[in-house]
Amino acid sequence: MSDRAPVTSPSDPVDDARTGRPDRNLALELVRATEAAAIRAVPYIGKGDKIAVDGAAVDAMRAFLSTVSFDGVVVIGEGEKDDAPMLFNGEHVGNGQGPACDVAVDPVDGTSMAAAGRQNALSVIAVADRGAMLDASSVFYMDKLVTGPEGRGVVDIRKPVGENIRALAAALDKRPEEIVVAILDRPRHEELVRQIREAGAGTRLLLDGDVAGGINAARGGTRIDMCVGIGGSPEGVTTACAVKALGGFMQGVLAPKDDAERERGLAAGLTMDHVYEVDDLVAGEHSFFVATGVTDGGLLDGVRHIDGIIRTESIVLRSASGTVRRIVAEHQASKWL
């Protein structure tokens, strides 16, 4: 009898069971946590209190994660920038049984948008093998470039954005005037927006939440072809989990705010002025990205409460199999009182 390991497909459960990697069924457990966070955030939408939005979502997500069969450590936490409630870096989540995982969480990506009643707020969890995620927490900002697979070998974050727009347009068999670039609407991006429009492309200005912008750039069939600009480095690592599953292209360069933050990053082992490719941000092929819509947006519908039913829409991405699943769930509202 041969002692060679059997050949398995990416979706074969024996692959996960024998290696101790995140099991494909883990995604269905994780989506319960993002659904709970999204549902609990709803009473605070449009009330102007982003701390209340985040606090309700954090409490719900933490409670549901405690029931999940995995040994998770939060590598990418949330809330530190503005002293909000948080699932903190280094926190252990899960019941301690099952695969050892790195975890990135953002109970509400876009708390300001949710608090203002605006679109595109999401509840997000990403999971990968232990040690797979880049811990970029010591440098808060990252300059990012995301496209679909057509951008691989075509665009480069070190090139001027106009050159990248023209190259991607050619790869997509489009005119530069047909390209749409997503970018956070921030004063720091005024010059970059000018260059994008000078190249003939259109912009999709994001009030917040560049995770959704990056995902839409990496997916086929959306109106966004590219996502660029400086956003949170935690969101960059989280986005990379989704981009891997979508087969997209992504690069990131850390953007420290000052010399002190630069030194902290260097002390933490990060490399400044270095282009991090998607596999540097999240290594390996065993990662998940799960998100549930909090408010309506281009990626997902938000939570809806109709006739005693709470409706949620979620997306589940798995890099090992390259699958994209949408999950629409109906919850009895009486169970959430």
mmCIF file of N, CA and C in Angstrom, residues 23-85:
data_model
loop_
_atom_site.group_PDB
_atom_site.id
_atom_site.type_symbol
_atom_site.label_atom_id
_atom_site.label_comp_id
_atom_site.label_asym_id
_atom_site.label_seq_id
_atom_site.Cartn_x
_atom_site.Cartn_y
_atom_site.Cartn_z
ATOM 1 N N ASP A 23 -11.379 25.095 8.248
ATOM 2 C CA ASP A 23 -12.295 24.247 7.498
ATOM 3 C C ASP A 23 -13.276 25.097 6.705
ATOM 4 N N ARG A 24 -13.711 24.560 5.556
ATOM 5 C CA ARG A 24 -14.645 25.317 4.723
ATOM 6 C C ARG A 24 -15.941 25.644 5.458
ATOM 7 N N ASN A 25 -16.337 24.774 6.419
ATOM 8 C CA ASN A 25 -17.558 25.033 7.169
ATOM 9 C C ASN A 25 -17.395 26.187 8.166
ATOM 10 N N LEU A 26 -16.150 26.573 8.425
ATOM 11 C CA LEU A 26 -15.918 27.682 9.348
ATOM 12 C C LEU A 26 -16.589 28.955 8.854
ATOM 13 N N ALA A 27 -16.654 29.118 7.545
ATOM 14 C CA ALA A 27 -17.253 30.337 6.984
ATOM 15 C C ALA A 27 -18.699 30.500 7.422
ATOM 16 N N LEU A 28 -19.438 29.411 7.491
ATOM 17 C CA LEU A 28 -20.840 29.497 7.886
ATOM 18 C C LEU A 28 -20.989 29.856 9.359
ATOM 19 N N GLU A 29 -19.983 29.533 10.172
ATOM 20 C CA GLU A 29 -19.992 29.949 11.564
ATOM 21 C C GLU A 29 -19.623 31.426 11.680
ATOM 22 N N LEU A 30 -18.647 31.847 10.892
ATOM 23 C CA LEU A 30 -18.212 33.245 10.948
ATOM 24 C C LEU A 30 -19.310 34.195 10.487
ATOM 25 N N VAL A 31 -20.096 33.757 9.501
ATOM 26 C CA VAL A 31 -21.129 34.655 8.990
ATOM 27 C C VAL A 31 -22.206 34.906 10.046
ATOM 28 N N ARG A 32 -22.391 33.995 10.968
ATOM 29 C CA ARG A 32 -23.319 34.235 12.069
ATOM 30 C C ARG A 32 -22.858 35.410 12.920
ATOM 31 N N ALA A 33 -21.542 35.554 13.058
ATOM 32 C CA ALA A 33 -20.997 36.647 13.863
ATOM 33 C C ALA A 33 -21.152 37.987 13.161
ATOM 34 N N THR A 34 -20.930 38.027 11.839
ATOM 35 C CA THR A 34 -21.110 39.300 11.126
ATOM 36 C C THR A 34 -22.583 39.659 11.025
ATOM 37 N N GLU A 35 -23.451 38.653 10.870
ATOM 38 C CA GLU A 35 -24.892 38.932 10.874
ATOM 39 C C GLU A 35 -25.317 39.536 12.208
ATOM 40 N N ALA A 36 -24.840 38.944 13.294
ATOM 41 C CA ALA A 36 -25.216 39.438 14.620
ATOM 42 C C ALA A 36 -24.731 40.872 14.826
ATOM 43 N N ALA A 37 -23.503 41.151 14.414
ATOM 44 C CA ALA A 37 -22.961 42.500 14.573
ATOM 45 C C ALA A 37 -23.775 43.508 13.770
ATOM 46 N N ALA A 38 -24.137 43.125 12.553
ATOM 47 C CA ALA A 38 -24.910 44.027 11.703
ATOM 48 C C ALA A 38 -26.298 44.287 12.287
ATOM 49 N N ILE A 39 -26.948 43.235 12.756
ATOM 50 C CA ILE A 39 -28.304 43.375 13.318
ATOM 51 C C ILE A 39 -28.291 44.255 14.570
ATOM 52 N N ARG A 40 -27.324 44.034 15.442
ATOM 53 C CA ARG A 40 -27.266 44.802 16.684
ATOM 54 C C ARG A 40 -26.904 46.266 16.449
ATOM 55 N N ALA A 41 -26.251 46.556 15.327
ATOM 56 C CA ALA A 41 -25.889 47.950 15.024
ATOM 57 C C ALA A 41 -27.077 48.757 14.511
ATOM 58 N N VAL A 42 -28.103 48.078 14.000
ATOM 59 C CA VAL A 42 -29.212 48.756 13.321
ATOM 60 C C VAL A 42 -29.902 49.830 14.162
ATOM 61 N N PRO A 43 -30.199 49.595 15.452
ATOM 62 C CA PRO A 43 -30.906 50.633 16.211
ATOM 63 C C PRO A 43 -30.152 51.963 16.299
ATOM 64 N N TYR A 44 -28.856 51.954 16.002
ATOM 65 C CA TYR A 44 -28.045 53.166 16.138
ATOM 66 C C TYR A 44 -27.737 53.823 14.796
ATOM 67 N N ILE A 45 -28.236 53.228 13.702
ATOM 68 C CA ILE A 45 -27.996 53.813 12.385
ATOM 69 C C ILE A 45 -28.706 55.162 12.280
ATOM 70 N N GLY A 46 -27.967 56.153 11.827
ATOM 71 C CA GLY A 46 -28.542 57.475 11.628
ATOM 72 C C GLY A 46 -28.723 58.286 12.893
ATOM 73 N N LYS A 47 -28.238 57.776 14.038
ATOM 74 C CA LYS A 47 -28.418 58.503 15.306
ATOM 75 C C LYS A 47 -27.231 59.396 15.645
ATOM 76 N N GLY A 48 -26.200 59.386 14.818
ATOM 77 C CA GLY A 48 -25.083 60.296 15.003
ATOM 78 C C GLY A 48 -24.051 59.887 16.028
ATOM 79 N N ASP A 49 -24.139 58.678 16.564
ATOM 80 C CA ASP A 49 -23.215 58.225 17.607
ATOM 81 C C ASP A 49 -22.458 56.997 17.120
ATOM 82 N N LYS A 50 -21.273 57.223 16.542
ATOM 83 C CA LYS A 50 -20.534 56.088 15.975
ATOM 84 C C LYS A 50 -19.979 55.165 17.061
ATOM 85 N N ILE A 51 -19.761 55.691 18.271
ATOM 86 C CA ILE A 51 -19.298 54.840 19.368
ATOM 87 C C ILE A 51 -20.383 53.827 19.753
ATOM 88 N N ALA A 52 -21.632 54.268 19.746
ATOM 89 C CA ALA A 52 -22.745 53.355 20.058
ATOM 90 C C ALA A 52 -22.893 52.296 18.972
ATOM 91 N N VAL A 53 -22.749 52.700 17.715
ATOM 92 C CA VAL A 53 -22.807 51.747 16.600
ATOM 93 C C VAL A 53 -21.762 50.664 16.793
ATOM 94 N N ASP A 54 -20.516 51.104 17.013
ATOM 95 C CA ASP A 54 -19.409 50.160 17.123
ATOM 96 C C ASP A 54 -19.547 49.293 18.375
ATOM 97 N N GLY A 55 -19.967 49.899 19.494
ATOM 98 C CA GLY A 55 -20.087 49.142 20.731
ATOM 99 C C GLY A 55 -21.086 48.009 20.631
ATOM 100 N N ALA A 56 -22.230 48.270 20.037
ATOM 101 C CA ALA A 56 -23.248 47.231 19.889
ATOM 102 C C ALA A 56 -22.755 46.112 18.987
ATOM 103 N N ALA A 57 -22.076 46.481 17.896
ATOM 104 C CA ALA A 57 -21.569 45.477 16.956
ATOM 105 C C ALA A 57 -20.447 44.649 17.568
ATOM 106 N N VAL A 58 -19.546 45.298 18.311
ATOM 107 C CA VAL A 58 -18.443 44.585 18.964
ATOM 108 C C VAL A 58 -18.977 43.560 19.952
ATOM 109 N N ASP A 59 -19.909 43.951 20.792
ATOM 110 C CA ASP A 59 -20.450 43.028 21.793
ATOM 111 C C ASP A 59 -21.090 41.811 21.136
ATOM 112 N N ALA A 60 -21.836 42.040 20.063
ATOM 113 C CA ALA A 60 -22.504 40.928 19.374
ATOM 114 C C ALA A 60 -21.497 40.016 18.693
ATOM 115 N N MET A 61 -20.510 40.613 18.025
ATOM 116 C CA MET A 61 -19.521 39.800 17.328
ATOM 117 C C MET A 61 -18.694 38.974 18.302
ATOM 118 N N ARG A 62 -18.286 39.581 19.403
ATOM 119 C CA ARG A 62 -17.481 38.851 20.394
ATOM 120 C C ARG A 62 -18.274 37.667 20.964
ATOM 121 N N ALA A 63 -19.550 37.888 21.264
ATOM 122 C CA ALA A 63 -20.376 36.823 21.834
ATOM 123 C C ALA A 63 -20.507 35.647 20.875
ATOM 124 N N PHE A 64 -20.741 35.916 19.594
ATOM 125 C CA PHE A 64 -20.914 34.823 18.635
ATOM 126 C C PHE A 64 -19.583 34.141 18.329
ATOM 127 N N LEU A 65 -18.488 34.901 18.256
ATOM 128 C CA LEU A 65 -17.192 34.286 17.989
ATOM 129 C C LEU A 65 -16.788 33.322 19.096
ATOM 130 N N SER A 66 -17.237 33.572 20.319
ATOM 131 C CA SER A 66 -16.870 32.699 21.436
ATOM 132 C C SER A 66 -17.422 31.290 21.277
ATOM 133 N N THR A 67 -18.409 31.117 20.407
ATOM 134 C CA THR A 67 -19.015 29.792 20.202
ATOM 135 C C THR A 67 -18.412 29.043 19.018
ATOM 136 N N VAL A 68 -17.549 29.699 18.260
ATOM 137 C CA VAL A 68 -17.023 29.104 17.025
ATOM 138 C C VAL A 68 -15.847 28.183 17.341
ATOM 139 N N SER A 69 -15.825 27.024 16.681
ATOM 140 C CA SER A 69 -14.778 26.027 16.933
ATOM 141 C C SER A 69 -13.498 26.366 16.165
ATOM 142 N N PHE A 70 -12.727 27.269 16.714
ATOM 143 C CA PHE A 70 -11.396 27.557 16.213
ATOM 144 C C PHE A 70 -10.621 28.281 17.304
ATOM 145 N N ASP A 71 -9.298 28.297 17.142
ATOM 146 C CA ASP A 71 -8.414 28.956 18.097
ATOM 147 C C ASP A 71 -7.898 30.217 17.426
ATOM 148 N N GLY A 72 -8.647 31.303 17.565
ATOM 149 C CA GLY A 72 -8.330 32.524 16.845
ATOM 150 C C GLY A 72 -7.607 33.544 17.705
ATOM 151 N N VAL A 73 -6.685 34.265 17.078
ATOM 152 C CA VAL A 73 -6.022 35.396 17.710
ATOM 153 C C VAL A 73 -6.227 36.604 16.806
ATOM 154 N N VAL A 74 -6.737 37.699 17.385
ATOM 155 C CA VAL A 74 -6.979 38.906 16.606
ATOM 156 C C VAL A 74 -5.647 39.570 16.275
ATOM 157 N N VAL A 75 -5.311 39.568 14.999
ATOM 158 C CA VAL A 75 -4.095 40.225 14.505
ATOM 159 C C VAL A 75 -4.420 41.638 14.051
ATOM 160 N N ILE A 76 -5.584 41.778 13.425
ATOM 161 C CA ILE A 76 -6.060 43.081 12.961
ATOM 162 C C ILE A 76 -7.324 43.406 13.743
ATOM 163 N N GLY A 77 -7.190 44.241 14.777
ATOM 164 C CA GLY A 77 -8.338 44.648 15.561
ATOM 165 C C GLY A 77 -8.892 45.962 15.055
ATOM 166 N N GLU A 78 -9.806 46.528 15.808
ATOM 167 C CA GLU A 78 -10.431 47.775 15.365
ATOM 168 C C GLU A 78 -10.656 48.688 16.560
ATOM 169 N N GLY A 79 -10.812 49.949 16.267
ATOM 170 C CA GLY A 79 -11.203 50.880 17.294
ATOM 171 C C GLY A 79 -10.078 51.652 17.940
ATOM 172 N N GLU A 80 -8.810 51.256 17.757
ATOM 173 C CA GLU A 80 -7.709 51.886 18.461
ATOM 174 C C GLU A 80 -7.501 53.341 18.045
ATOM 175 N N LYS A 81 -7.774 53.645 16.804
ATOM 176 C CA LYS A 81 -7.514 54.988 16.296
ATOM 177 C C LYS A 81 -8.316 56.045 17.049
ATOM 178 N N ASP A 82 -9.592 55.768 17.337
ATOM 179 C CA ASP A 82 -10.439 56.776 17.958
ATOM 180 C C ASP A 82 -10.964 56.346 19.324
ATOM 181 N N ASP A 83 -10.237 55.422 19.968
ATOM 182 C CA ASP A 83 -10.571 55.010 21.328
ATOM 183 C C ASP A 83 -11.987 54.469 21.438
ATOM 184 N N ALA A 84 -12.433 53.763 20.383
ATOM 185 C CA ALA A 84 -13.767 53.164 20.376
ATOM 186 C C ALA A 84 -13.732 51.804 21.069
ATOM 187 N N PRO A 85 -14.893 51.215 21.353
ATOM 188 C CA PRO A 85 -14.910 49.825 21.831
ATOM 189 C C PRO A 85 -14.209 48.952 20.799
#
